[in-house]
Amino acid sequence: FELRLREKLSRITLSQLETISNYALQFILQQKVINFVENGGMITKVAHTFGIGRASIYRWLSRPKLSETKVKHPRIKLD
């Protein structure tokens, strides 16, 4: 198992790693914003502070569970 995992990790490109880290940072930001709003913070203020649109915050709050969005049909990248 470890060997297969190492092989897969060794094939990850820099751009893929950047994409993964961007998603992780976005997820952490979403959690912080939602916690702030749920603890009485104003949506307008947090939107201005973090440079996020209010519509995005309302969308995050409307999701039943903060988790990955499932993609039904992944796009195929053409080089």
Coordinates of C-alpha atoms in Angstrom, one line a residue:
F1 CA 0.0 0.0 0.0
E2 CA 2.8 2.5 0.9
L3 CA 4.6 1.8 -2.3
R4 CA 1.6 2.5 -4.4
L5 CA 0.9 5.6 -2.5
R6 CA 4.5 6.8 -2.9
E7 CA 4.3 6.1 -6.7
K8 CA 1.1 8.1 -7.0
L9 CA 2.5 11.0 -4.9
S10 CA 5.6 11.1 -7.0
R11 CA 3.5 11.6 -10.2
I12 CA 1.8 14.7 -8.8
T13 CA 2.9 17.8 -10.7
L14 CA 3.5 21.2 -9.2
S15 CA 0.3 22.6 -10.7
Q16 CA -1.7 19.8 -9.2
L17 CA -0.1 20.4 -5.8
E18 CA -1.0 24.1 -6.1
T19 CA -4.6 23.2 -6.9
I20 CA -4.8 20.9 -3.9
S21 CA -3.4 23.5 -1.6
N22 CA -5.7 26.1 -3.0
Y23 CA -8.7 23.9 -2.3
A24 CA -7.5 23.2 1.2
L25 CA -7.0 26.9 1.9
Q26 CA -10.5 27.7 0.5
F27 CA -12.0 25.0 2.7
I28 CA -10.3 26.5 5.8
L29 CA -11.5 30.0 4.8
Q30 CA -15.1 28.8 4.4
Q31 CA -15.0 27.2 7.8
K32 CA -13.7 30.3 9.4
V33 CA -16.3 32.5 7.7
I34 CA -19.1 30.2 8.6
N35 CA -18.0 30.0 12.2
F36 CA -17.7 33.8 12.4
V37 CA -21.2 34.3 11.0
E38 CA -22.8 31.5 13.1
N39 CA -21.3 33.2 16.2
G40 CA -23.1 36.5 15.5
G41 CA -20.8 38.1 13.0
M42 CA -22.3 40.3 10.3
I43 CA -22.1 38.9 6.8
T44 CA -21.3 42.3 5.2
K45 CA -18.4 42.9 7.6
V46 CA -16.8 39.4 7.1
A47 CA -17.3 39.7 3.3
H48 CA -15.5 43.0 3.3
T49 CA -12.8 41.8 5.7
F50 CA -11.9 38.7 3.7
G51 CA -12.7 40.1 0.2
I52 CA -15.5 37.6 -0.5
G53 CA -18.8 38.3 -2.1
R54 CA -21.8 38.2 0.1
A55 CA -23.5 35.8 -2.3
S56 CA -20.7 33.3 -1.8
I57 CA -21.2 33.5 2.0
Y58 CA -24.9 33.0 1.6
R59 CA -24.3 30.0 -0.7
W60 CA -21.8 28.5 1.8
L61 CA -24.4 29.0 4.6
S62 CA -27.2 27.4 2.6
R63 CA -25.2 24.2 2.0
P64 CA -26.4 21.4 4.3
K65 CA -22.9 20.2 5.0
L66 CA -19.6 21.8 4.4
S67 CA -17.8 19.1 2.3
E68 CA -16.5 18.5 -1.2
T69 CA -18.8 19.2 -4.0
K70 CA -19.4 16.0 -6.0
V71 CA -18.9 16.4 -9.7
K72 CA -21.2 14.2 -11.8
H73 CA -19.2 14.4 -15.1
P74 CA -15.6 15.6 -14.7
R75 CA -14.3 17.7 -17.5
I76 CA -11.7 16.2 -19.7
K77 CA -8.6 18.3 -20.1
L78 CA -7.4 18.5 -23.7
D79 CA -3.8 19.4 -24.3

